[in-house]
PDB file of C-alpha atoms and ligand atoms in Angstrom:
ATOM      1  CA  MET K   1       0.000   0.000   0.000  1.00 67.00           C
ATOM      2  CA  SER K   2       1.206   3.500  -0.860  1.00 88.00           C
ATOM      3  CA  ASP K   3       2.421   5.706   1.964  1.00 91.00           C
ATOM      4  CA  ALA K   4       2.145   8.854  -0.157  1.00 97.00           C
ATOM      5  CA  PRO K   5       0.557  11.780   1.705  1.00 98.00           C
ATOM      6  CA  VAL K   6      -3.158  12.428   1.285  1.00 98.00           C
ATOM      7  CA  LEU K   7      -4.702  15.822   0.509  1.00 99.00           C
ATOM      8  CA  LEU K   8      -8.365  16.793   0.697  1.00 99.00           C
ATOM      9  CA  VAL K   9      -9.265  19.710  -1.578  1.00 99.00           C
ATOM     10  CA  THR K  10     -12.732  21.144  -1.015  1.00 99.00           C
ATOM     11  CA  GLY K  11     -14.204  22.441  -4.263  1.00 98.00           C
ATOM     12  CA  GLY K  12     -11.524  20.483  -6.114  1.00 98.00           C
ATOM     13  CA  SER K  13     -13.654  19.938  -9.194  1.00 98.00           C
ATOM     14  CA  ARG K  14     -13.184  23.306 -10.892  1.00 98.00           C
ATOM     15  CA  GLY K  15     -11.128  26.500 -10.918  1.00 98.00           C
ATOM     16  CA  ILE K  16      -8.470  26.988  -8.264  1.00 98.00           C
ATOM     17  CA  GLY K  17      -9.347  23.719  -6.493  1.00 99.00           C
ATOM     18  CA  ALA K  18      -8.935  21.689  -9.691  1.00 98.00           C
ATOM     19  CA  ALA K  19      -5.557  23.331 -10.355  1.00 99.00           C
ATOM     20  CA  VAL K  20      -4.469  22.547  -6.772  1.00 99.00           C
ATOM     21  CA  SER K  21      -5.642  18.914  -7.086  1.00 99.00           C
ATOM     22  CA  LEU K  22      -3.753  18.364 -10.343  1.00 99.00           C
ATOM     23  CA  MET K  23      -0.583  20.092  -9.165  1.00 98.00           C
ATOM     24  CA  ALA K  24      -0.595  18.267  -5.821  1.00 99.00           C
ATOM     25  CA  ALA K  25      -0.998  14.910  -7.567  1.00 98.00           C
ATOM     26  CA  ALA K  26       1.908  15.763  -9.863  1.00 98.00           C
ATOM     27  CA  LYS K  27       3.991  16.391  -6.737  1.00 98.00           C
ATOM     28  CA  GLY K  28       3.146  13.000  -5.213  1.00 98.00           C
ATOM     29  CA  TRP K  29       0.039  13.651  -3.131  1.00 98.00           C
ATOM     30  CA  ARG K  30      -2.930  11.291  -3.269  1.00 98.00           C
ATOM     31  CA  VAL K  31      -5.941  13.554  -3.627  1.00 99.00           C
ATOM     32  CA  ALA K  32      -9.572  13.555  -2.482  1.00 99.00           C
ATOM     33  CA  VAL K  33     -11.360  15.876  -4.908  1.00 99.00           C
ATOM     34  CA  ASN K  34     -14.472  17.272  -3.218  1.00 99.00           C
ATOM     35  CA  TYR K  35     -17.331  18.718  -5.243  1.00 98.00           C
ATOM     36  CA  ALA K  36     -20.807  20.001  -4.433  1.00 98.00           C
ATOM     37  CA  ALA K  37     -22.828  19.196  -7.553  1.00 98.00           C
ATOM     38  CA  ASN K  38     -20.621  18.893 -10.630  1.00 98.00           C
ATOM     39  CA  ARG K  39     -19.687  15.231 -10.445  1.00 98.00           C
ATOM     40  CA  GLU K  40     -18.560  15.196 -14.060  1.00 98.00           C
ATOM     41  CA  ALA K  41     -15.988  17.943 -13.444  1.00 98.00           C
ATOM     42  CA  ALA K  42     -14.666  16.148 -10.344  1.00 98.00           C
ATOM     43  CA  GLU K  43     -14.418  12.829 -12.186  1.00 98.00           C
ATOM     44  CA  LYS K  44     -12.520  14.605 -14.978  1.00 98.00           C
ATOM     45  CA  VAL K  45      -9.913  15.844 -12.481  1.00 99.00           C
ATOM     46  CA  VAL K  46      -9.673  12.349 -10.963  1.00 99.00           C
ATOM     47  CA  ALA K  47      -9.284  10.765 -14.407  1.00 98.00           C
ATOM     48  CA  GLU K  48      -6.525  13.212 -15.321  1.00 98.00           C
ATOM     49  CA  ILE K  49      -4.664  12.410 -12.100  1.00 98.00           C
ATOM     50  CA  LYS K  50      -5.013   8.659 -12.655  1.00 98.00           C
ATOM     51  CA  ALA K  51      -3.945   8.941 -16.306  1.00 98.00           C
ATOM     52  CA  ALA K  52      -0.710  10.529 -15.075  1.00 98.00           C
ATOM     53  CA  GLY K  53      -0.138   7.626 -12.656  1.00 98.00           C
ATOM     54  CA  GLY K  54      -1.537   9.263  -9.510  1.00 98.00           C
ATOM     55  CA  ASP K  55      -4.262   8.247  -7.084  1.00 98.00           C
ATOM     56  CA  ALA K  56      -7.452  10.240  -6.476  1.00 98.00           C
ATOM     57  CA  ILE K  57     -11.122   9.934  -5.607  1.00 98.00           C
ATOM     58  CA  ALA K  58     -14.065  12.261  -6.098  1.00 99.00           C
ATOM     59  CA  VAL K  59     -16.104  12.911  -2.940  1.00 98.00           C
ATOM     60  CA  GLN K  60     -19.434  14.723  -2.978  1.00 98.00           C
ATOM     61  CA  ALA K  61     -20.283  17.005  -0.052  1.00 99.00           C
ATOM     62  CA  ASP K  62     -21.823  20.434   0.347  1.00 99.00           C
ATOM     63  CA  VAL K  63     -19.507  22.173   2.826  1.00 98.00           C
ATOM     64  CA  GLY K  64     -22.543  24.194   3.869  1.00 98.00           C
ATOM     65  CA  ASN K  65     -23.870  20.989   5.445  1.00 98.00           C
ATOM     66  CA  ALA K  66     -22.128  19.762   8.621  1.00 98.00           C
ATOM     67  CA  ALA K  67     -23.269  16.145   8.249  1.00 98.00           C
ATOM     68  CA  GLU K  68     -21.956  15.997   4.680  1.00 99.00           C
ATOM     69  CA  ILE K  69     -18.548  17.290   5.847  1.00 99.00           C
ATOM     70  CA  VAL K  70     -18.362  14.417   8.360  1.00 98.00           C
ATOM     71  CA  SER K  71     -19.342  11.857   5.675  1.00 98.00           C
ATOM     72  CA  MET K  72     -16.780  13.318   3.263  1.00 99.00           C
ATOM     73  CA  CYS K  73     -13.982  12.933   5.803  1.00 98.00           C
ATOM     74  CA  GLN K  74     -15.109   9.396   6.626  1.00 98.00           C
ATOM     75  CA  ALA K  75     -14.987   8.553   2.920  1.00 98.00           C
ATOM     76  CA  VAL K  76     -11.399   9.854   2.818  1.00 98.00           C
ATOM     77  CA  ASP K  77     -10.539   7.753   5.907  1.00 98.00           C
ATOM     78  CA  LYS K  78     -12.075   4.683   4.312  1.00 98.00           C
ATOM     79  CA  HIS K  79     -10.326   5.043   0.972  1.00 98.00           C
ATOM     80  CA  PHE K  80      -6.906   6.355   1.972  1.00 98.00           C
ATOM     81  CA  GLY K  81      -6.621   5.607   5.706  1.00 97.00           C
ATOM     82  CA  ARG K  82      -4.822   8.864   6.470  1.00 98.00           C
ATOM     83  CA  LEU K  83      -4.955  12.634   5.984  1.00 98.00           C
ATOM     84  CA  ASP K  84      -1.935  14.922   5.672  1.00 98.00           C
ATOM     85  CA  GLY K  85      -3.336  18.090   4.156  1.00 99.00           C
ATOM     86  CA  LEU K  86      -6.514  20.100   3.680  1.00 99.00           C
ATOM     87  CA  VAL K  87      -7.076  22.903   1.217  1.00 99.00           C
ATOM     88  CA  ASN K  88     -10.153  24.810   2.351  1.00 98.00           C
ATOM     89  CA  ASN K  89     -10.985  26.097  -1.104  1.00 98.00           C
ATOM     90  CA  ALA K  90     -14.751  25.664  -1.641  1.00 99.00           C
ATOM     91  CA  GLY K  91     -16.379  29.065  -1.656  1.00 98.00           C
ATOM     92  CA  ILE K  92     -19.109  31.103  -3.306  1.00 98.00           C
ATOM     93  CA  VAL K  93     -19.919  34.652  -4.301  1.00 98.00           C
ATOM     94  CA  ASP K  94     -23.396  35.923  -5.173  1.00 97.00           C
ATOM     95  CA  GLN K  95     -25.021  38.505  -7.444  1.00 97.00           C
ATOM     96  CA  PRO K  96     -23.650  42.040  -7.025  1.00 97.00           C
ATOM     97  CA  GLN K  97     -25.779  43.843  -4.431  1.00 98.00           C
ATOM     98  CA  ARG K  98     -25.498  46.614  -1.895  1.00 98.00           C
ATOM     99  CA  LEU K  99     -25.513  45.386   1.690  1.00 98.00           C
ATOM    100  CA  ASP K 100     -28.827  47.149   2.348  1.00 98.00           C
ATOM    101  CA  GLU K 101     -30.433  45.080  -0.447  1.00 98.00           C
ATOM    102  CA  MET K 102     -29.247  41.662   0.745  1.00 98.00           C
ATOM    103  CA  SER K 103     -31.647  39.072   2.137  1.00 98.00           C
ATOM    104  CA  VAL K 104     -30.990  37.231   5.385  1.00 98.00           C
ATOM    105  CA  GLU K 105     -31.030  33.990   3.358  1.00 98.00           C
ATOM    106  CA  ARG K 106     -28.236  35.199   1.099  1.00 98.00           C
ATOM    107  CA  ILE K 107     -26.040  36.326   3.978  1.00 98.00           C
ATOM    108  CA  GLU K 108     -26.616  33.130   5.959  1.00 98.00           C
ATOM    109  CA  ARG K 109     -25.778  30.971   2.931  1.00 98.00           C
ATOM    110  CA  MET K 110     -22.603  32.975   2.291  1.00 98.00           C
ATOM    111  CA  MET K 111     -21.465  32.537   5.886  1.00 99.00           C
ATOM    112  CA  ARG K 112     -22.549  28.880   6.102  1.00 98.00           C
ATOM    113  CA  ILE K 113     -20.533  27.823   3.057  1.00 98.00           C
ATOM    114  CA  ASN K 114     -17.553  30.194   3.215  1.00 99.00           C
ATOM    115  CA  VAL K 115     -17.066  30.450   6.984  1.00 99.00           C
ATOM    116  CA  THR K 116     -18.787  27.638   8.887  1.00 99.00           C
ATOM    117  CA  GLY K 117     -17.858  25.135   6.165  1.00 99.00           C
ATOM    118  CA  SER K 118     -14.170  26.077   6.307  1.00 99.00           C
ATOM    119  CA  ILE K 119     -14.112  26.010  10.115  1.00 99.00           C
ATOM    120  CA  LEU K 120     -15.789  22.587  10.264  1.00 99.00           C
ATOM    121  CA  CYS K 121     -13.463  21.140   7.606  1.00 99.00           C
ATOM    122  CA  ALA K 122     -10.451  22.497   9.507  1.00 99.00           C
ATOM    123  CA  ALA K 123     -11.764  20.911  12.713  1.00 99.00           C
ATOM    124  CA  GLU K 124     -12.110  17.514  11.008  1.00 99.00           C
ATOM    125  CA  ALA K 125      -8.581  17.856   9.642  1.00 99.00           C
ATOM    126  CA  VAL K 126      -7.143  18.757  13.064  1.00 99.00           C
ATOM    127  CA  ARG K 127      -8.899  15.726  14.599  1.00 98.00           C
ATOM    128  CA  ARG K 128      -7.043  13.540  12.095  1.00 98.00           C
ATOM    129  CA  MET K 129      -3.660  15.300  11.759  1.00 98.00           C
ATOM    130  CA  SER K 130      -2.847  16.790  15.182  1.00 98.00           C
ATOM    131  CA  THR K 131      -0.315  14.842  17.235  1.00 98.00           C
ATOM    132  CA  LYS K 132      -2.618  15.610  20.192  1.00 98.00           C
ATOM    133  CA  HIS K 133      -5.109  13.258  18.540  1.00 98.00           C
ATOM    134  CA  GLY K 134      -2.490  10.646  17.599  1.00 98.00           C
ATOM    135  CA  GLY K 135      -1.978  12.046  14.082  1.00 98.00           C
ATOM    136  CA  ARG K 136       1.337  12.577  12.308  1.00 97.00           C
ATOM    137  CA  GLY K 137       0.919  16.316  11.677  1.00 98.00           C
ATOM    138  CA  GLY K 138      -0.091  18.068   8.489  1.00 98.00           C
ATOM    139  CA  SER K 139      -0.855  21.297   6.726  1.00 98.00           C
ATOM    140  CA  ILE K 140      -4.030  23.309   6.210  1.00 99.00           C
ATOM    141  CA  VAL K 141      -4.228  25.976   3.518  1.00 99.00           C
ATOM    142  CA  ASN K 142      -7.254  28.280   3.562  1.00 99.00           C
ATOM    143  CA  ILE K 143      -8.318  30.177   0.445  1.00 99.00           C
ATOM    144  CA  SER K 144      -9.158  33.718   1.437  1.00 99.00           C
ATOM    145  CA  SER K 145      -9.432  36.658  -0.988  1.00 98.00           C
ATOM    146  CA  MET K 146      -8.060  40.123  -1.660  1.00 98.00           C
ATOM    147  CA  ALA K 147     -11.663  41.158  -0.986  1.00 98.00           C
ATOM    148  CA  VAL K 148     -10.581  41.117   2.672  1.00 98.00           C
ATOM    149  CA  LYS K 149      -8.511  44.241   2.029  1.00 98.00           C
ATOM    150  CA  LEU K 150     -10.713  45.832  -0.654  1.00 97.00           C
ATOM    151  CA  GLY K 151     -14.124  45.172   0.941  1.00 98.00           C
ATOM    152  CA  SER K 152     -15.972  44.610  -2.382  1.00 97.00           C
ATOM    153  CA  PRO K 153     -18.296  47.645  -2.056  1.00 98.00           C
ATOM    154  CA  GLY K 154     -21.367  47.522  -4.303  1.00 96.00           C
ATOM    155  CA  GLN K 155     -20.616  43.897  -5.217  1.00 95.00           C
ATOM    156  CA  TYR K 156     -20.485  41.588  -2.227  1.00 97.00           C
ATOM    157  CA  VAL K 157     -19.461  43.047   1.100  1.00 98.00           C
ATOM    158  CA  ASP K 158     -20.890  39.875   2.686  1.00 98.00           C
ATOM    159  CA  TYR K 159     -18.362  37.799   0.731  1.00 98.00           C
ATOM    160  CA  ALA K 160     -15.484  40.086   1.741  1.00 98.00           C
ATOM    161  CA  ALA K 161     -16.526  39.790   5.386  1.00 99.00           C
ATOM    162  CA  SER K 162     -16.725  35.992   5.077  1.00 99.00           C
ATOM    163  CA  LYS K 163     -13.149  35.925   3.777  1.00 99.00           C
ATOM    164  CA  ALA K 164     -11.961  38.194   6.598  1.00 99.00           C
ATOM    165  CA  ALA K 165     -13.147  35.430   8.922  1.00 99.00           C
ATOM    166  CA  ILE K 166     -10.914  33.025   6.980  1.00 99.00           C
ATOM    167  CA  ASP K 167      -7.855  35.215   7.634  1.00 99.00           C
ATOM    168  CA  THR K 168      -8.612  35.278  11.356  1.00 99.00           C
ATOM    169  CA  LEU K 169      -9.293  31.538  11.403  1.00 99.00           C
ATOM    170  CA  THR K 170      -5.863  31.073   9.837  1.00 99.00           C
ATOM    171  CA  ILE K 171      -4.057  33.133  12.473  1.00 99.00           C
ATOM    172  CA  GLY K 172      -5.906  31.692  15.451  1.00 99.00           C
ATOM    173  CA  LEU K 173      -5.848  28.047  14.435  1.00 99.00           C
ATOM    174  CA  ALA K 174      -2.179  28.285  13.416  1.00 99.00           C
ATOM    175  CA  ARG K 175      -1.287  29.394  16.936  1.00 98.00           C
ATOM    176  CA  GLU K 176      -3.643  26.881  18.547  1.00 98.00           C
ATOM    177  CA  VAL K 177      -2.074  23.835  16.880  1.00 99.00           C
ATOM    178  CA  ALA K 178       1.488  25.075  16.341  1.00 98.00           C
ATOM    179  CA  MET K 179       2.829  22.557  18.867  1.00 98.00           C
ATOM    180  CA  GLU K 180       0.804  19.690  17.363  1.00 98.00           C
ATOM    181  CA  GLY K 181       2.555  19.312  14.009  1.00 98.00           C
ATOM    182  CA  VAL K 182      -0.133  21.160  12.074  1.00 99.00           C
ATOM    183  CA  ARG K 183       0.651  24.309  10.098  1.00 99.00           C
ATOM    184  CA  VAL K 184      -2.177  26.613   8.977  1.00 99.00           C
ATOM    185  CA  ASN K 185      -1.682  29.249   6.286  1.00 99.00           C
ATOM    186  CA  ALA K 186      -3.781  31.128   3.743  1.00 99.00           C
ATOM    187  CA  ILE K 187      -3.707  32.587   0.262  1.00 98.00           C
ATOM    188  CA  ARG K 188      -5.507  35.754  -0.779  1.00 98.00           C
ATOM    189  CA  PRO K 189      -6.121  35.438  -4.530  1.00 98.00           C
ATOM    190  CA  GLY K 190      -6.899  38.579  -6.499  1.00 98.00           C
ATOM    191  CA  ILE K 191      -8.940  38.353  -9.700  1.00 97.00           C
ATOM    192  CA  ILE K 192      -8.435  34.826 -11.017  1.00 98.00           C
ATOM    193  CA  ASP K 193      -9.905  33.641 -14.299  1.00 97.00           C
ATOM    194  CA  THR K 194     -12.379  30.931 -13.189  1.00 97.00           C
ATOM    195  CA  ASP K 195     -16.113  30.179 -13.375  1.00 96.00           C
ATOM    196  CA  ILE K 196     -16.779  31.962 -10.057  1.00 96.00           C
ATOM    197  CA  HIS K 197     -17.389  35.303 -11.764  1.00 94.00           C
ATOM    198  CA  ALA K 198     -20.109  33.821 -14.001  1.00 95.00           C
ATOM    199  CA  SER K 199     -21.690  32.232 -10.928  1.00 94.00           C
ATOM    200  CA  GLY K 200     -21.919  35.752  -9.473  1.00 93.00           C
ATOM    201  CA  GLY K 201     -23.599  37.005 -12.666  1.00 93.00           C
ATOM    202  CA  LEU K 202     -20.469  38.724 -14.076  1.00 92.00           C
ATOM    203  CA  PRO K 203     -18.979  36.274 -16.620  1.00 94.00           C
ATOM    204  CA  ASP K 204     -16.533  38.856 -18.021  1.00 95.00           C
ATOM    205  CA  ARG K 205     -15.404  40.177 -14.629  1.00 94.00           C
ATOM    206  CA  ALA K 206     -11.874  38.737 -14.787  1.00 95.00           C
ATOM    207  CA  ARG K 207     -11.210  40.338 -18.183  1.00 94.00           C
ATOM    208  CA  ASP K 208     -13.053  43.573 -17.384  1.00 94.00           C
ATOM    209  CA  MET K 209     -11.050  44.111 -14.197  1.00 95.00           C
ATOM    210  CA  ALA K 210      -7.655  43.844 -15.928  1.00 96.00           C
ATOM    211  CA  PRO K 211      -7.105  47.647 -16.159  1.00 96.00           C
ATOM    212  CA  ASN K 212      -7.485  47.861 -12.345  1.00 95.00           C
ATOM    213  CA  ILE K 213      -4.754  45.295 -11.712  1.00 97.00           C
ATOM    214  CA  PRO K 214      -1.137  46.543 -11.633  1.00 98.00           C
ATOM    215  CA  MET K 215      -0.081  43.587 -13.808  1.00 98.00           C
ATOM    216  CA  GLN K 216      -3.014  44.434 -16.143  1.00 97.00           C
ATOM    217  CA  ARG K 217      -4.258  40.846 -16.317  1.00 98.00           C
ATOM    218  CA  PRO K 218      -6.243  38.371 -14.239  1.00 98.00           C
ATOM    219  CA  GLY K 219      -4.358  35.519 -12.619  1.00 98.00           C
ATOM    220  CA  ARG K 220      -4.519  31.867 -13.588  1.00 98.00           C
ATOM    221  CA  ALA K 221      -5.703  29.176 -11.204  1.00 98.00           C
ATOM    222  CA  GLU K 222      -2.282  27.519 -11.525  1.00 98.00           C
ATOM    223  CA  GLU K 223      -0.604  30.667 -10.180  1.00 98.00           C
ATOM    224  CA  VAL K 224      -2.669  30.314  -6.990  1.00 99.00           C
ATOM    225  CA  ALA K 225      -2.003  26.565  -6.869  1.00 99.00           C
ATOM    226  CA  ASP K 226       1.752  27.217  -6.913  1.00 98.00           C
ATOM    227  CA  ALA K 227       1.454  29.220  -3.687  1.00 98.00           C
ATOM    228  CA  VAL K 228      -0.810  26.576  -2.107  1.00 99.00           C
ATOM    229  CA  LEU K 229       1.709  23.852  -2.931  1.00 98.00           C
ATOM    230  CA  TYR K 230       4.463  25.919  -1.310  1.00 98.00           C
ATOM    231  CA  PHE K 231       2.508  26.061   1.967  1.00 98.00           C
ATOM    232  CA  LEU K 232       1.756  22.329   1.774  1.00 98.00           C
ATOM    233  CA  SER K 233       5.386  21.392   1.206  1.00 98.00           C
ATOM    234  CA  PRO K 234       8.128  20.799   3.799  1.00 96.00           C
ATOM    235  CA  THR K 235       9.850  23.872   2.298  1.00 97.00           C
ATOM    236  CA  ALA K 236       7.367  25.868   4.405  1.00 98.00           C
ATOM    237  CA  SER K 237       8.195  23.914   7.582  1.00 98.00           C
ATOM    238  CA  TYR K 238       8.696  27.070   9.728  1.00 98.00           C
ATOM    239  CA  THR K 239       5.773  28.979   8.224  1.00 98.00           C
ATOM    240  CA  THR K 240       2.429  29.035   9.991  1.00 99.00           C
ATOM    241  CA  GLY K 241      -0.249  31.697  10.395  1.00 99.00           C
ATOM    242  CA  ALA K 242       1.038  33.339   7.201  1.00 99.00           C
ATOM    243  CA  ILE K 243      -1.038  34.813   4.390  1.00 98.00           C
ATOM    244  CA  ILE K 244       0.277  35.321   0.839  1.00 98.00           C
ATOM    245  CA  ASP K 245      -1.398  37.719  -1.605  1.00 98.00           C
ATOM    246  CA  VAL K 246      -1.482  36.241  -5.127  1.00 98.00           C
ATOM    247  CA  SER K 247      -3.050  39.218  -6.841  1.00 98.00           C
ATOM    248  CA  GLY K 248      -0.851  40.725  -9.538  1.00 98.00           C
ATOM    249  CA  GLY K 249      -0.058  43.625  -7.194  1.00 97.00           C
ATOM    250  CA  ARG K 250      -3.683  44.609  -6.594  1.00 95.00           C
TER     251      ARG K 250
HETATM  252  P1  NAP Q 301     -15.204  28.217  -8.961  1.00 63.54           P
HETATM  253  O1  NAP Q 301     -14.464  28.183 -10.259  1.00 63.54           O
HETATM  254  O2  NAP Q 301     -16.582  28.770  -8.909  1.00 63.54           O
HETATM  255  O3  NAP Q 301     -15.197  26.734  -8.350  1.00 63.54           O
HETATM  256  C1  NAP Q 301     -15.832  26.535  -7.127  1.00 63.54           C
HETATM  257  C2  NAP Q 301     -15.537  25.155  -6.622  1.00 63.54           C
HETATM  258  O4  NAP Q 301     -16.091  25.058  -5.303  1.00 63.54           O
HETATM  259  C3  NAP Q 301     -16.187  24.074  -7.452  1.00 63.54           C
HETATM  260  O5  NAP Q 301     -15.361  22.938  -7.398  1.00 63.54           O
HETATM  261  C4  NAP Q 301     -17.511  23.844  -6.723  1.00 63.54           C
HETATM  262  O6  NAP Q 301     -18.024  22.518  -6.868  1.00 63.54           O
HETATM  263  C5  NAP Q 301     -17.056  24.044  -5.292  1.00 63.54           C
HETATM  264  N1  NAP Q 301     -18.152  24.432  -4.402  1.00 63.54           N
HETATM  265  C6  NAP Q 301     -18.980  25.493  -4.483  1.00 63.54           C
HETATM  266  N2  NAP Q 301     -19.844  25.499  -3.457  1.00 63.54           N
HETATM  267  C7  NAP Q 301     -19.548  24.393  -2.725  1.00 63.54           C
HETATM  268  C8  NAP Q 301     -20.098  23.819  -1.560  1.00 63.54           C
HETATM  269  N3  NAP Q 301     -21.143  24.375  -0.933  1.00 63.54           N
HETATM  270  N4  NAP Q 301     -19.559  22.662  -1.090  1.00 63.54           N
HETATM  271  C9  NAP Q 301     -18.505  22.079  -1.719  1.00 63.54           C
HETATM  272  N5  NAP Q 301     -17.947  22.576  -2.822  1.00 63.54           N
HETATM  273  C10 NAP Q 301     -18.472  23.720  -3.318  1.00 63.54           C
HETATM  274  O7  NAP Q 301     -14.384  29.030  -7.857  1.00 63.54           O
HETATM  275  P2  NAP Q 301     -12.831  29.512  -7.801  1.00 63.54           P
HETATM  276  O8  NAP Q 301     -12.747  30.816  -8.497  1.00 63.54           O
HETATM  277  O9  NAP Q 301     -11.933  28.412  -8.184  1.00 63.54           O
HETATM  278  O10 NAP Q 301     -12.725  29.831  -6.248  1.00 63.54           O
HETATM  279  C11 NAP Q 301     -12.155  28.942  -5.318  1.00 63.54           C
HETATM  280  C12 NAP Q 301     -11.903  29.703  -4.041  1.00 63.54           C
HETATM  281  O11 NAP Q 301     -11.057  30.822  -4.309  1.00 63.54           O
HETATM  282  C13 NAP Q 301     -13.169  30.265  -3.395  1.00 63.54           C
HETATM  283  O12 NAP Q 301     -13.081  30.139  -1.990  1.00 63.54           O
HETATM  284  C14 NAP Q 301     -13.135  31.722  -3.796  1.00 63.54           C
HETATM  285  O13 NAP Q 301     -13.831  32.541  -2.886  1.00 63.54           O
HETATM  286  C15 NAP Q 301     -11.655  31.983  -3.789  1.00 63.54           C
HETATM  287  N6  NAP Q 301     -11.273  33.146  -4.590  1.00 63.54           N
HETATM  288  C16 NAP Q 301     -11.458  33.157  -5.934  1.00 63.54           C
HETATM  289  C17 NAP Q 301     -11.099  34.286  -6.650  1.00 63.54           C
HETATM  290  C18 NAP Q 301     -11.283  34.389  -8.137  1.00 63.54           C
HETATM  291  O14 NAP Q 301     -11.137  35.491  -8.694  1.00 63.54           O
HETATM  292  N7  NAP Q 301     -11.593  33.294  -8.838  1.00 63.54           N
HETATM  293  C19 NAP Q 301     -10.541  35.384  -5.995  1.00 63.54           C
HETATM  294  C20 NAP Q 301     -10.364  35.323  -4.629  1.00 63.54           C
HETATM  295  C21 NAP Q 301     -10.728  34.197  -3.926  1.00 63.54           C
HETATM  296  P3  NAP Q 301     -18.975  22.103  -8.125  1.00 63.54           P
HETATM  297  O15 NAP Q 301     -18.039  21.924  -9.311  1.00 63.54           O
HETATM  298  O16 NAP Q 301     -19.612  20.827  -7.696  1.00 63.54           O
HETATM  299  O17 NAP Q 301     -19.934  23.229  -8.321  1.00 63.54           O
END
């Protein structure tokens, strides 16, 4: 049986999560590719990993549902028998709205998926990886956003606030488990060319925003994945509670 490390990537079926899954597999990780609804996209990532000689599974779970997070982690336990890394990547935006137009349902969904989901996934990972729980240590990488610094006025202040919680989760959890072999870091992507903009009703957002980015172009999912893989690797062995902006200078 392989003793290669195992990585769980939430929202690993598309965009940044898919790029992380593929890059991690290429670097020797076995990968659990989580998806919410798009099974076909997740299976495509898994097939690509397997075709290159790697090992991966697709695992359905809505990270906005606590019971599904538990089942997802049990499926990873059952298939791989260990967990060494978590990339808390699954996240949503919503239609551009002013805060005073937003419904309670929208705000609660945003927080449930982006904040509660990430916290619960991190808790499951700590239960498996922390030496305090008999684990062998590991690494958690949270996907935040430059929206934390910019605030996303007129678009999605609720989203920006949800990502600010991710930054604070990163700092607090990093310090909490620093002596237990678990490192916790985060990435703040800027405008990255993925489907997320279309899901928020602005399919051309990445291209349209280019003039506002110092590098004058959106980023690629692989450019975020590179930073994630740095945090996951032993090269980052003394780095915890850190946050890297991958934003073209924005
Ligand atoms: P994306 O292209 O829209 O992909 C989203 C991924 O998350 C998909 O795999 C999707 O699964 C999954 N997902 C969505 N809701 C989920 C849920 N409730 N439970 C489990 N999985 C769920 O998004 P992306 O642009 O790659 O964004 C990934 C992360 O980066 C997010 O946290 C986002 O906030 C952050 N980010 C993105 C940008 C950007 O410009 N793209 C900038 C800053 C931060 P299905 O395929 O099943 O739908």
